[in-house]
């Protein structure tokens, strides 16, 4: 598998991905924003967000008074973020900065009080070599006493083998975009790779233009799934000490039916 394929989620395949990202109701309504803003506020120093995308978390964090740097590999996602930032008041713009880069190989020449990866960018890293490289970069960029928050979904066992997930199903019913086009979205798994712990996934955008023309736009990418103790071992191997594992953004502890696995860790264990 090509390395870039395995590490980016193909957000630059078509400009529509960055254009529609903020309009997907499930993304806009995600209940993670206050969780990340609170951690940035408590950090007492600058936050680094890896895979910051269009600034869904980064911009409200800067609005809340925190300094934050966003790193992303996608030019389109970053330029959408930049456009949005330009509409913010001057002080918000001054607290937020952006850089293009790959989270498996970056050197920013500064350290951070908090490093985050909201909405699962780490799951784009299919190989353990990439995961290890990313966590090593995180480790090098953490200030003393800095914290790292790693967010992943809790793997639902049927999703890793049940052929029912090969069927295309709607996840976003049709709604109208501000310019009059109509958008709906379906998704499907196209292949299971159980030995390598990833699925090939497609997010399929159906656009109907005001003149009746329709488009079917596909974002296809491999998505890695993780298990709790695997992540505990991986973090330990990279020198992190886990402080807490949450199962959701309400800070409930990880349980069998939790939707998320959110690891809060300290770095640089001697
Ligand atoms: C689901 S979006 C999350 C965006 C944002 N954090 C949020 O919460 O809305 C995943 C982001 O990770 C970025 N990404 C994927 N692989 C990456 C890599 N290797 N290095 C940097 N960014 C990456 C993608 O370009 C995309 O913007």
PDB file of C-alpha atoms and ligand atoms in Angstrom:
ATOM      1  CA  UNK A   1       0.000   0.000   0.000  1.00  0.00           C
ATOM      2  CA  UNK A   2       1.248   3.459  -0.875  1.00  0.00           C
ATOM      3  CA  UNK A   3       2.436   5.322   2.253  1.00  0.00           C
ATOM      4  CA  UNK A   4       0.513   8.551   1.603  1.00  0.00           C
ATOM      5  CA  UNK A   5      -2.670   6.514   1.087  1.00  0.00           C
ATOM      6  CA  UNK A   6      -2.202   4.964   4.465  1.00  0.00           C
ATOM      7  CA  UNK A   7      -1.577   8.205   6.312  1.00  0.00           C
ATOM      8  CA  UNK A   8      -3.972  10.880   5.126  1.00  0.00           C
ATOM      9  CA  UNK A   9      -7.547   9.720   4.555  1.00  0.00           C
ATOM     10  CA  UNK A  10      -7.434  11.198   1.021  1.00  0.00           C
ATOM     11  CA  UNK A  11      -8.941  14.532   2.062  1.00  0.00           C
ATOM     12  CA  UNK A  12      -7.208  16.142  -0.942  1.00  0.00           C
ATOM     13  CA  UNK A  13      -8.722  13.796  -3.543  1.00  0.00           C
ATOM     14  CA  UNK A  14     -11.404  16.341  -4.349  1.00  0.00           C
ATOM     15  CA  UNK A  15     -12.077  19.898  -3.108  1.00  0.00           C
ATOM     16  CA  UNK A  16     -15.634  18.863  -2.127  1.00  0.00           C
ATOM     17  CA  UNK A  17     -14.338  17.082   0.983  1.00  0.00           C
ATOM     18  CA  UNK A  18     -13.057  20.280   2.607  1.00  0.00           C
ATOM     19  CA  UNK A  19     -16.030  22.207   1.241  1.00  0.00           C
ATOM     20  CA  UNK A  20     -18.650  19.920   2.805  1.00  0.00           C
ATOM     21  CA  UNK A  21     -16.845  18.846   5.962  1.00  0.00           C
ATOM     22  CA  UNK A  22     -18.337  21.542   8.202  1.00  0.00           C
ATOM     23  CA  UNK A  23     -21.824  21.063   6.743  1.00  0.00           C
ATOM     24  CA  UNK A  24     -22.185  17.386   7.700  1.00  0.00           C
ATOM     25  CA  UNK A  25     -24.638  17.551  10.642  1.00  0.00           C
ATOM     26  CA  UNK A  26     -22.979  14.649  12.515  1.00  0.00           C
ATOM     27  CA  UNK A  27     -19.653  16.518  12.461  1.00  0.00           C
ATOM     28  CA  UNK A  28     -21.115  19.925  13.292  1.00  0.00           C
ATOM     29  CA  UNK A  29     -23.066  18.463  16.221  1.00  0.00           C
ATOM     30  CA  UNK A  30     -20.268  16.331  17.682  1.00  0.00           C
ATOM     31  CA  UNK A  31     -20.179  16.716  21.461  1.00  0.00           C
ATOM     32  CA  UNK A  32     -16.369  16.906  21.716  1.00  0.00           C
ATOM     33  CA  UNK A  33     -15.779  20.670  21.447  1.00  0.00           C
ATOM     34  CA  UNK A  34     -16.108  21.674  25.104  1.00  0.00           C
ATOM     35  CA  UNK A  35     -14.070  18.638  26.147  1.00  0.00           C
ATOM     36  CA  UNK A  36     -11.072  19.832  24.090  1.00  0.00           C
ATOM     37  CA  UNK A  37     -11.536  23.507  24.954  1.00  0.00           C
ATOM     38  CA  UNK A  38     -11.516  22.634  28.673  1.00  0.00           C
ATOM     39  CA  UNK A  39      -8.289  20.639  28.353  1.00  0.00           C
ATOM     40  CA  UNK A  40      -6.631  23.471  26.403  1.00  0.00           C
ATOM     41  CA  UNK A  41      -7.769  25.979  29.034  1.00  0.00           C
ATOM     42  CA  UNK A  42      -6.395  23.830  31.852  1.00  0.00           C
ATOM     43  CA  UNK A  43      -3.089  23.146  30.062  1.00  0.00           C
ATOM     44  CA  UNK A  44      -1.652  26.545  30.988  1.00  0.00           C
ATOM     45  CA  UNK A  45       0.240  26.826  27.691  1.00  0.00           C
ATOM     46  CA  UNK A  46      -0.029  26.290  23.962  1.00  0.00           C
ATOM     47  CA  UNK A  47      -1.941  23.377  22.352  1.00  0.00           C
ATOM     48  CA  UNK A  48      -0.853  21.476  19.237  1.00  0.00           C
ATOM     49  CA  UNK A  49      -3.724  19.871  17.327  1.00  0.00           C
ATOM     50  CA  UNK A  50      -2.583  17.129  14.939  1.00  0.00           C
ATOM     51  CA  UNK A  51      -4.958  16.690  11.983  1.00  0.00           C
ATOM     52  CA  UNK A  52      -6.744  19.985  12.690  1.00  0.00           C
ATOM     53  CA  UNK A  53      -8.721  19.860   9.428  1.00  0.00           C
ATOM     54  CA  UNK A  54     -11.015  22.832   8.858  1.00  0.00           C
ATOM     55  CA  UNK A  55     -10.590  24.118  12.423  1.00  0.00           C
ATOM     56  CA  UNK A  56     -13.787  22.630  13.855  1.00  0.00           C
ATOM     57  CA  UNK A  57     -12.021  22.407  17.249  1.00  0.00           C
ATOM     58  CA  UNK A  58      -9.101  24.776  16.630  1.00  0.00           C
ATOM     59  CA  UNK A  59     -11.167  27.917  16.005  1.00  0.00           C
ATOM     60  CA  UNK A  60     -13.476  27.615  19.059  1.00  0.00           C
ATOM     61  CA  UNK A  61     -10.369  26.860  21.145  1.00  0.00           C
ATOM     62  CA  UNK A  62      -8.727  30.102  19.988  1.00  0.00           C
ATOM     63  CA  UNK A  63     -12.015  31.943  20.592  1.00  0.00           C
ATOM     64  CA  UNK A  64     -11.964  30.618  24.167  1.00  0.00           C
ATOM     65  CA  UNK A  65      -8.664  32.425  24.744  1.00  0.00           C
ATOM     66  CA  UNK A  66      -6.176  29.563  24.183  1.00  0.00           C
ATOM     67  CA  UNK A  67      -3.140  29.599  21.926  1.00  0.00           C
ATOM     68  CA  UNK A  68      -3.237  26.724  19.442  1.00  0.00           C
ATOM     69  CA  UNK A  69      -1.228  25.492  16.451  1.00  0.00           C
ATOM     70  CA  UNK A  70      -2.927  23.178  13.960  1.00  0.00           C
ATOM     71  CA  UNK A  71      -0.991  20.747  11.765  1.00  0.00           C
ATOM     72  CA  UNK A  72      -2.586  18.922   8.843  1.00  0.00           C
ATOM     73  CA  UNK A  73      -1.449  17.114   5.708  1.00  0.00           C
ATOM     74  CA  UNK A  74      -4.358  18.287   3.546  1.00  0.00           C
ATOM     75  CA  UNK A  75      -3.892  21.580   1.658  1.00  0.00           C
ATOM     76  CA  UNK A  76      -7.647  21.824   1.057  1.00  0.00           C
ATOM     77  CA  UNK A  77      -8.624  21.297   4.695  1.00  0.00           C
ATOM     78  CA  UNK A  78      -6.026  23.851   5.810  1.00  0.00           C
ATOM     79  CA  UNK A  79      -7.089  26.464   3.273  1.00  0.00           C
ATOM     80  CA  UNK A  80     -10.710  26.080   4.374  1.00  0.00           C
ATOM     81  CA  UNK A  81      -9.508  26.570   7.954  1.00  0.00           C
ATOM     82  CA  UNK A  82      -7.531  29.662   6.918  1.00  0.00           C
ATOM     83  CA  UNK A  83     -10.582  31.141   5.151  1.00  0.00           C
ATOM     84  CA  UNK A  84     -12.676  30.636   8.294  1.00  0.00           C
ATOM     85  CA  UNK A  85      -9.978  32.125  10.522  1.00  0.00           C
ATOM     86  CA  UNK A  86      -9.819  35.277   8.400  1.00  0.00           C
ATOM     87  CA  UNK A  87     -13.435  36.000   9.376  1.00  0.00           C
ATOM     88  CA  UNK A  88     -12.550  35.873  13.101  1.00  0.00           C
ATOM     89  CA  UNK A  89     -11.630  38.918  15.239  1.00  0.00           C
ATOM     90  CA  UNK A  90      -7.945  39.875  15.250  1.00  0.00           C
ATOM     91  CA  UNK A  91      -7.205  38.457  18.711  1.00  0.00           C
ATOM     92  CA  UNK A  92      -8.614  35.041  17.749  1.00  0.00           C
ATOM     93  CA  UNK A  93      -6.504  35.052  14.566  1.00  0.00           C
ATOM     94  CA  UNK A  94      -3.432  35.877  16.640  1.00  0.00           C
ATOM     95  CA  UNK A  95      -3.962  32.927  18.974  1.00  0.00           C
ATOM     96  CA  UNK A  96      -4.355  30.392  16.120  1.00  0.00           C
ATOM     97  CA  UNK A  97      -1.685  29.310  13.673  1.00  0.00           C
ATOM     98  CA  UNK A  98      -1.554  26.604  11.022  1.00  0.00           C
ATOM     99  CA  UNK A  99       1.127  24.506   9.409  1.00  0.00           C
ATOM    100  CA  UNK A 100       1.102  21.862   6.740  1.00  0.00           C
ATOM    101  CA  UNK A 101       2.803  18.644   7.774  1.00  0.00           C
ATOM    102  CA  UNK A 102       2.580  14.927   8.246  1.00  0.00           C
ATOM    103  CA  UNK A 103       1.918  13.797  11.797  1.00  0.00           C
ATOM    104  CA  UNK A 104       4.274  10.867  11.320  1.00  0.00           C
ATOM    105  CA  UNK A 105       7.245  13.145  10.644  1.00  0.00           C
ATOM    106  CA  UNK A 106       7.294  16.725  11.918  1.00  0.00           C
ATOM    107  CA  UNK A 107       9.663  19.056  13.736  1.00  0.00           C
ATOM    108  CA  UNK A 108       8.122  22.336  14.909  1.00  0.00           C
ATOM    109  CA  UNK A 109      11.048  23.593  17.024  1.00  0.00           C
ATOM    110  CA  UNK A 110       8.828  24.232  20.050  1.00  0.00           C
ATOM    111  CA  UNK A 111       7.073  22.270  22.760  1.00  0.00           C
ATOM    112  CA  UNK A 112       3.431  22.260  23.805  1.00  0.00           C
ATOM    113  CA  UNK A 113       1.488  21.953  27.052  1.00  0.00           C
ATOM    114  CA  UNK A 114      -1.157  19.853  25.324  1.00  0.00           C
ATOM    115  CA  UNK A 115      -1.161  17.764  22.133  1.00  0.00           C
ATOM    116  CA  UNK A 116      -4.505  16.490  20.796  1.00  0.00           C
ATOM    117  CA  UNK A 117      -5.872  14.518  17.843  1.00  0.00           C
ATOM    118  CA  UNK A 118      -9.632  15.207  17.819  1.00  0.00           C
ATOM    119  CA  UNK A 119     -11.955  13.059  15.699  1.00  0.00           C
ATOM    120  CA  UNK A 120      -9.558  10.146  15.204  1.00  0.00           C
ATOM    121  CA  UNK A 121      -6.837  11.251  12.735  1.00  0.00           C
ATOM    122  CA  UNK A 122      -4.579   8.608  14.343  1.00  0.00           C
ATOM    123  CA  UNK A 123      -6.822   5.925  12.816  1.00  0.00           C
ATOM    124  CA  UNK A 124      -5.541   6.963   9.386  1.00  0.00           C
ATOM    125  CA  UNK A 125      -2.179   5.500  10.431  1.00  0.00           C
ATOM    126  CA  UNK A 126      -2.518   1.906   9.331  1.00  0.00           C
ATOM    127  CA  UNK A 127       0.971   0.595  10.052  1.00  0.00           C
ATOM    128  CA  UNK A 128       2.539   0.244  13.476  1.00  0.00           C
ATOM    129  CA  UNK A 129       5.656   1.913  12.018  1.00  0.00           C
ATOM    130  CA  UNK A 130       3.624   5.075  11.254  1.00  0.00           C
ATOM    131  CA  UNK A 131       1.899   4.942  14.649  1.00  0.00           C
ATOM    132  CA  UNK A 132       5.250   4.631  16.399  1.00  0.00           C
ATOM    133  CA  UNK A 133       6.740   7.471  14.312  1.00  0.00           C
ATOM    134  CA  UNK A 134       3.792   9.726  15.141  1.00  0.00           C
ATOM    135  CA  UNK A 135       3.934   9.014  18.876  1.00  0.00           C
ATOM    136  CA  UNK A 136       7.696   9.626  18.883  1.00  0.00           C
ATOM    137  CA  UNK A 137       7.105  13.049  17.282  1.00  0.00           C
ATOM    138  CA  UNK A 138       4.407  13.774  19.900  1.00  0.00           C
ATOM    139  CA  UNK A 139       6.813  12.775  22.660  1.00  0.00           C
ATOM    140  CA  UNK A 140       9.507  15.165  21.360  1.00  0.00           C
ATOM    141  CA  UNK A 141       7.034  18.070  21.216  1.00  0.00           C
ATOM    142  CA  UNK A 142       5.560  17.766  24.714  1.00  0.00           C
ATOM    143  CA  UNK A 143       6.630  20.308  27.328  1.00  0.00           C
ATOM    144  CA  UNK A 144       7.618  18.936  30.738  1.00  0.00           C
ATOM    145  CA  UNK A 145       4.311  18.036  32.455  1.00  0.00           C
ATOM    146  CA  UNK A 146       2.558  18.343  29.085  1.00  0.00           C
ATOM    147  CA  UNK A 147      -0.370  16.062  28.275  1.00  0.00           C
ATOM    148  CA  UNK A 148      -1.322  14.093  25.202  1.00  0.00           C
ATOM    149  CA  UNK A 149      -4.928  13.173  24.361  1.00  0.00           C
ATOM    150  CA  UNK A 150      -5.410  10.322  21.918  1.00  0.00           C
ATOM    151  CA  UNK A 151      -8.975   9.828  20.693  1.00  0.00           C
ATOM    152  CA  UNK A 152     -10.070   6.632  18.925  1.00  0.00           C
ATOM    153  CA  UNK A 153     -13.422   4.919  18.540  1.00  0.00           C
ATOM    154  CA  UNK A 154     -14.014   1.832  20.631  1.00  0.00           C
ATOM    155  CA  UNK A 155     -14.061  -0.979  18.079  1.00  0.00           C
ATOM    156  CA  UNK A 156     -17.484  -2.549  17.634  1.00  0.00           C
ATOM    157  CA  UNK A 157     -16.681  -6.235  16.988  1.00  0.00           C
ATOM    158  CA  UNK A 158     -19.266  -6.887  14.228  1.00  0.00           C
ATOM    159  CA  UNK A 159     -17.790  -4.060  12.138  1.00  0.00           C
ATOM    160  CA  UNK A 160     -14.598  -6.016  11.627  1.00  0.00           C
ATOM    161  CA  UNK A 161     -16.173  -9.021   9.894  1.00  0.00           C
ATOM    162  CA  UNK A 162     -19.961  -8.828   9.382  1.00  0.00           C
ATOM    163  CA  UNK A 163     -20.858  -8.709   5.644  1.00  0.00           C
ATOM    164  CA  UNK A 164     -23.861  -6.522   6.498  1.00  0.00           C
ATOM    165  CA  UNK A 165     -21.396  -3.594   6.611  1.00  0.00           C
ATOM    166  CA  UNK A 166     -20.516  -4.183   2.943  1.00  0.00           C
ATOM    167  CA  UNK A 167     -23.952  -2.769   2.074  1.00  0.00           C
ATOM    168  CA  UNK A 168     -24.149   0.935   1.292  1.00  0.00           C
ATOM    169  CA  UNK A 169     -26.280   2.667   3.941  1.00  0.00           C
ATOM    170  CA  UNK A 170     -27.358   6.252   4.439  1.00  0.00           C
ATOM    171  CA  UNK A 171     -25.700   8.119   7.312  1.00  0.00           C
ATOM    172  CA  UNK A 172     -26.793  11.644   6.363  1.00  0.00           C
ATOM    173  CA  UNK A 173     -30.297  12.215   4.990  1.00  0.00           C
ATOM    174  CA  UNK A 174     -30.580  14.770   2.205  1.00  0.00           C
ATOM    175  CA  UNK A 175     -30.432  18.413   3.248  1.00  0.00           C
ATOM    176  CA  UNK A 176     -30.075  21.724   1.430  1.00  0.00           C
ATOM    177  CA  UNK A 177     -26.723  23.515   1.225  1.00  0.00           C
ATOM    178  CA  UNK A 178     -26.593  27.332   1.490  1.00  0.00           C
ATOM    179  CA  UNK A 179     -26.142  27.603  -2.327  1.00  0.00           C
ATOM    180  CA  UNK A 180     -29.260  25.564  -3.139  1.00  0.00           C
ATOM    181  CA  UNK A 181     -27.559  22.241  -3.910  1.00  0.00           C
ATOM    182  CA  UNK A 182     -28.848  19.214  -2.008  1.00  0.00           C
ATOM    183  CA  UNK A 183     -26.504  16.774  -0.271  1.00  0.00           C
ATOM    184  CA  UNK A 184     -26.893  13.344   1.276  1.00  0.00           C
ATOM    185  CA  UNK A 185     -24.253  10.803   2.270  1.00  0.00           C
ATOM    186  CA  UNK A 186     -23.976   7.027   2.382  1.00  0.00           C
ATOM    187  CA  UNK A 187     -21.109   4.832   3.525  1.00  0.00           C
ATOM    188  CA  UNK A 188     -19.906   1.281   3.204  1.00  0.00           C
ATOM    189  CA  UNK A 189     -17.008  -0.963   4.041  1.00  0.00           C
ATOM    190  CA  UNK A 190     -15.449  -2.362   0.873  1.00  0.00           C
ATOM    191  CA  UNK A 191     -13.001  -4.839   2.433  1.00  0.00           C
ATOM    192  CA  UNK A 192     -12.088  -6.296   5.812  1.00  0.00           C
ATOM    193  CA  UNK A 193      -8.394  -6.771   6.632  1.00  0.00           C
ATOM    194  CA  UNK A 194      -8.650  -8.474   9.985  1.00  0.00           C
ATOM    195  CA  UNK A 195      -5.034  -9.630  10.171  1.00  0.00           C
ATOM    196  CA  UNK A 196      -3.840  -6.039   9.670  1.00  0.00           C
ATOM    197  CA  UNK A 197      -6.673  -4.516  11.754  1.00  0.00           C
ATOM    198  CA  UNK A 198      -8.138  -2.139   9.210  1.00  0.00           C
ATOM    199  CA  UNK A 199     -11.194  -1.809   6.964  1.00  0.00           C
ATOM    200  CA  UNK A 200     -11.353  -0.153   3.566  1.00  0.00           C
ATOM    201  CA  UNK A 201     -14.097   2.428   3.909  1.00  0.00           C
ATOM    202  CA  UNK A 202     -15.989   4.654   1.493  1.00  0.00           C
ATOM    203  CA  UNK A 203     -17.900   7.827   2.343  1.00  0.00           C
ATOM    204  CA  UNK A 204     -20.131   8.582  -0.640  1.00  0.00           C
ATOM    205  CA  UNK A 205     -21.483  12.093  -1.177  1.00  0.00           C
ATOM    206  CA  UNK A 206     -24.577  12.491  -3.386  1.00  0.00           C
ATOM    207  CA  UNK A 207     -24.985  16.026  -4.663  1.00  0.00           C
ATOM    208  CA  UNK A 208     -28.033  17.284  -6.575  1.00  0.00           C
ATOM    209  CA  UNK A 209     -27.522  20.641  -8.281  1.00  0.00           C
ATOM    210  CA  UNK A 210     -30.387  23.157  -8.694  1.00  0.00           C
ATOM    211  CA  UNK A 211     -30.497  22.281 -12.450  1.00  0.00           C
ATOM    212  CA  UNK A 212     -31.136  18.604 -11.568  1.00  0.00           C
ATOM    213  CA  UNK A 213     -27.592  17.403 -12.372  1.00  0.00           C
ATOM    214  CA  UNK A 214     -26.343  14.797  -9.877  1.00  0.00           C
ATOM    215  CA  UNK A 215     -22.860  13.829  -8.733  1.00  0.00           C
ATOM    216  CA  UNK A 216     -21.598  10.850  -6.738  1.00  0.00           C
ATOM    217  CA  UNK A 217     -18.317  11.711  -5.020  1.00  0.00           C
ATOM    218  CA  UNK A 218     -16.395   9.034  -3.148  1.00  0.00           C
ATOM    219  CA  UNK A 219     -13.827   9.434  -0.363  1.00  0.00           C
ATOM    220  CA  UNK A 220     -12.151   6.028  -0.039  1.00  0.00           C
ATOM    221  CA  UNK A 221      -9.568   5.259   2.619  1.00  0.00           C
ATOM    222  CA  UNK A 222      -8.278   2.509   4.888  1.00  0.00           C
ATOM    223  CA  UNK A 223      -9.244   3.014   8.531  1.00  0.00           C
ATOM    224  CA  UNK A 224      -7.352   1.308  11.340  1.00  0.00           C
ATOM    225  CA  UNK A 225      -9.149   0.013  14.403  1.00  0.00           C
ATOM    226  CA  UNK A 226      -7.579  -0.421  17.823  1.00  0.00           C
ATOM    227  CA  UNK A 227      -8.207  -2.284  21.044  1.00  0.00           C
ATOM    228  CA  UNK A 228      -7.731  -0.868  24.521  1.00  0.00           C
ATOM    229  CA  UNK A 229      -4.745  -2.911  25.684  1.00  0.00           C
ATOM    230  CA  UNK A 230      -2.984  -2.587  22.338  1.00  0.00           C
ATOM    231  CA  UNK A 231      -3.082   1.190  22.783  1.00  0.00           C
ATOM    232  CA  UNK A 232      -1.922   0.916  26.382  1.00  0.00           C
ATOM    233  CA  UNK A 233       1.107  -1.111  25.208  1.00  0.00           C
ATOM    234  CA  UNK A 234       1.790   1.220  22.279  1.00  0.00           C
ATOM    235  CA  UNK A 235       1.742   4.303  24.507  1.00  0.00           C
ATOM    236  CA  UNK A 236       3.964   2.624  27.090  1.00  0.00           C
ATOM    237  CA  UNK A 237       6.414   1.554  24.384  1.00  0.00           C
ATOM    238  CA  UNK A 238       6.656   5.184  23.275  1.00  0.00           C
ATOM    239  CA  UNK A 239       7.356   6.397  26.814  1.00  0.00           C
ATOM    240  CA  UNK A 240       3.905   7.686  27.818  1.00  0.00           C
ATOM    241  CA  UNK A 241       2.206   7.147  31.147  1.00  0.00           C
ATOM    242  CA  UNK A 242      -1.583   6.895  30.921  1.00  0.00           C
ATOM    243  CA  UNK A 243      -3.445   9.023  33.466  1.00  0.00           C
ATOM    244  CA  UNK A 244      -7.046   8.298  32.472  1.00  0.00           C
ATOM    245  CA  UNK A 245      -9.070   6.487  29.843  1.00  0.00           C
ATOM    246  CA  UNK A 246     -12.479   7.985  29.091  1.00  0.00           C
ATOM    247  CA  UNK A 247     -15.243   6.225  27.170  1.00  0.00           C
ATOM    248  CA  UNK A 248     -16.944   9.397  26.003  1.00  0.00           C
ATOM    249  CA  UNK A 249     -16.648  13.198  26.049  1.00  0.00           C
ATOM    250  CA  UNK A 250     -18.734  13.376  29.237  1.00  0.00           C
ATOM    251  CA  UNK A 251     -15.602  11.908  30.914  1.00  0.00           C
ATOM    252  CA  UNK A 252     -17.318   8.653  31.825  1.00  0.00           C
ATOM    253  CA  UNK A 253     -14.825   5.816  32.313  1.00  0.00           C
ATOM    254  CA  UNK A 254     -14.266   3.396  29.427  1.00  0.00           C
ATOM    255  CA  UNK A 255     -16.884   0.616  29.584  1.00  0.00           C
ATOM    256  CA  UNK A 256     -18.037  -2.190  27.293  1.00  0.00           C
ATOM    257  CA  UNK A 257     -20.607  -0.007  25.549  1.00  0.00           C
ATOM    258  CA  UNK A 258     -18.571   3.234  25.372  1.00  0.00           C
ATOM    259  CA  UNK A 259     -18.452   4.754  21.883  1.00  0.00           C
ATOM    260  CA  UNK A 260     -14.952   6.211  22.268  1.00  0.00           C
ATOM    261  CA  UNK A 261     -11.572   5.381  23.781  1.00  0.00           C
ATOM    262  CA  UNK A 262      -9.941   8.634  24.904  1.00  0.00           C
ATOM    263  CA  UNK A 263      -6.492   8.245  26.444  1.00  0.00           C
ATOM    264  CA  UNK A 264      -5.019  11.099  28.488  1.00  0.00           C
ATOM    265  CA  UNK A 265      -1.291  10.532  28.922  1.00  0.00           C
ATOM    266  CA  UNK A 266       1.816  12.255  30.244  1.00  0.00           C
ATOM    267  CA  UNK A 267       5.017  12.095  28.216  1.00  0.00           C
ATOM    268  CA  UNK A 268       8.729  11.513  28.643  1.00  0.00           C
ATOM    269  CA  UNK A 269       8.835   8.853  31.321  1.00  0.00           C
ATOM    270  CA  UNK A 270      12.536   8.545  32.266  1.00  0.00           C
TER     271      UNK A 270
HETATM  272  C1  LIG B   1     -11.729  13.527  10.598  1.00  0.00           C
HETATM  273  S1  LIG B   1     -10.660  14.863  10.208  1.00  0.00           S
HETATM  274  C2  LIG B   1     -10.508  15.628  11.813  1.00  0.00           C
HETATM  275  C3  LIG B   1     -10.319  17.126  11.692  1.00  0.00           C
HETATM  276  C4  LIG B   1     -10.427  17.887  13.010  1.00  0.00           C
HETATM  277  N1  LIG B   1      -9.461  17.429  13.990  1.00  0.00           N
HETATM  278  C5  LIG B   1     -11.827  17.783  13.592  1.00  0.00           C
HETATM  279  O1  LIG B   1     -11.962  17.347  14.733  1.00  0.00           O
HETATM  280  O2  LIG B   1     -12.781  18.147  12.894  1.00  0.00           O
HETATM  281  C6  LIG B   1      -9.064  14.085  10.023  1.00  0.00           C
HETATM  282  C7  LIG B   1      -7.976  15.053   9.607  1.00  0.00           C
HETATM  283  O3  LIG B   1      -6.712  14.387   9.765  1.00  0.00           O
HETATM  284  C8  LIG B   1      -5.881  14.812   8.707  1.00  0.00           C
HETATM  285  N2  LIG B   1      -4.809  13.836   8.530  1.00  0.00           N
HETATM  286  C9  LIG B   1      -4.931  12.551   8.138  1.00  0.00           C
HETATM  287  N3  LIG B   1      -3.719  11.972   8.084  1.00  0.00           N
HETATM  288  C10 LIG B   1      -2.815  12.918   8.454  1.00  0.00           C
HETATM  289  C11 LIG B   1      -1.404  12.928   8.597  1.00  0.00           C
HETATM  290  N4  LIG B   1      -0.671  11.836   8.334  1.00  0.00           N
HETATM  291  N5  LIG B   1      -0.810  14.060   9.013  1.00  0.00           N
HETATM  292  C12 LIG B   1      -1.538  15.179   9.260  1.00  0.00           C
HETATM  293  N6  LIG B   1      -2.876  15.225   9.120  1.00  0.00           N
HETATM  294  C13 LIG B   1      -3.504  14.115   8.734  1.00  0.00           C
HETATM  295  C14 LIG B   1      -6.807  14.906   7.513  1.00  0.00           C
HETATM  296  O4  LIG B   1      -6.259  15.690   6.471  1.00  0.00           O
HETATM  297  C15 LIG B   1      -8.058  15.501   8.152  1.00  0.00           C
HETATM  298  O5  LIG B   1      -8.036  16.905   8.091  1.00  0.00           O
END
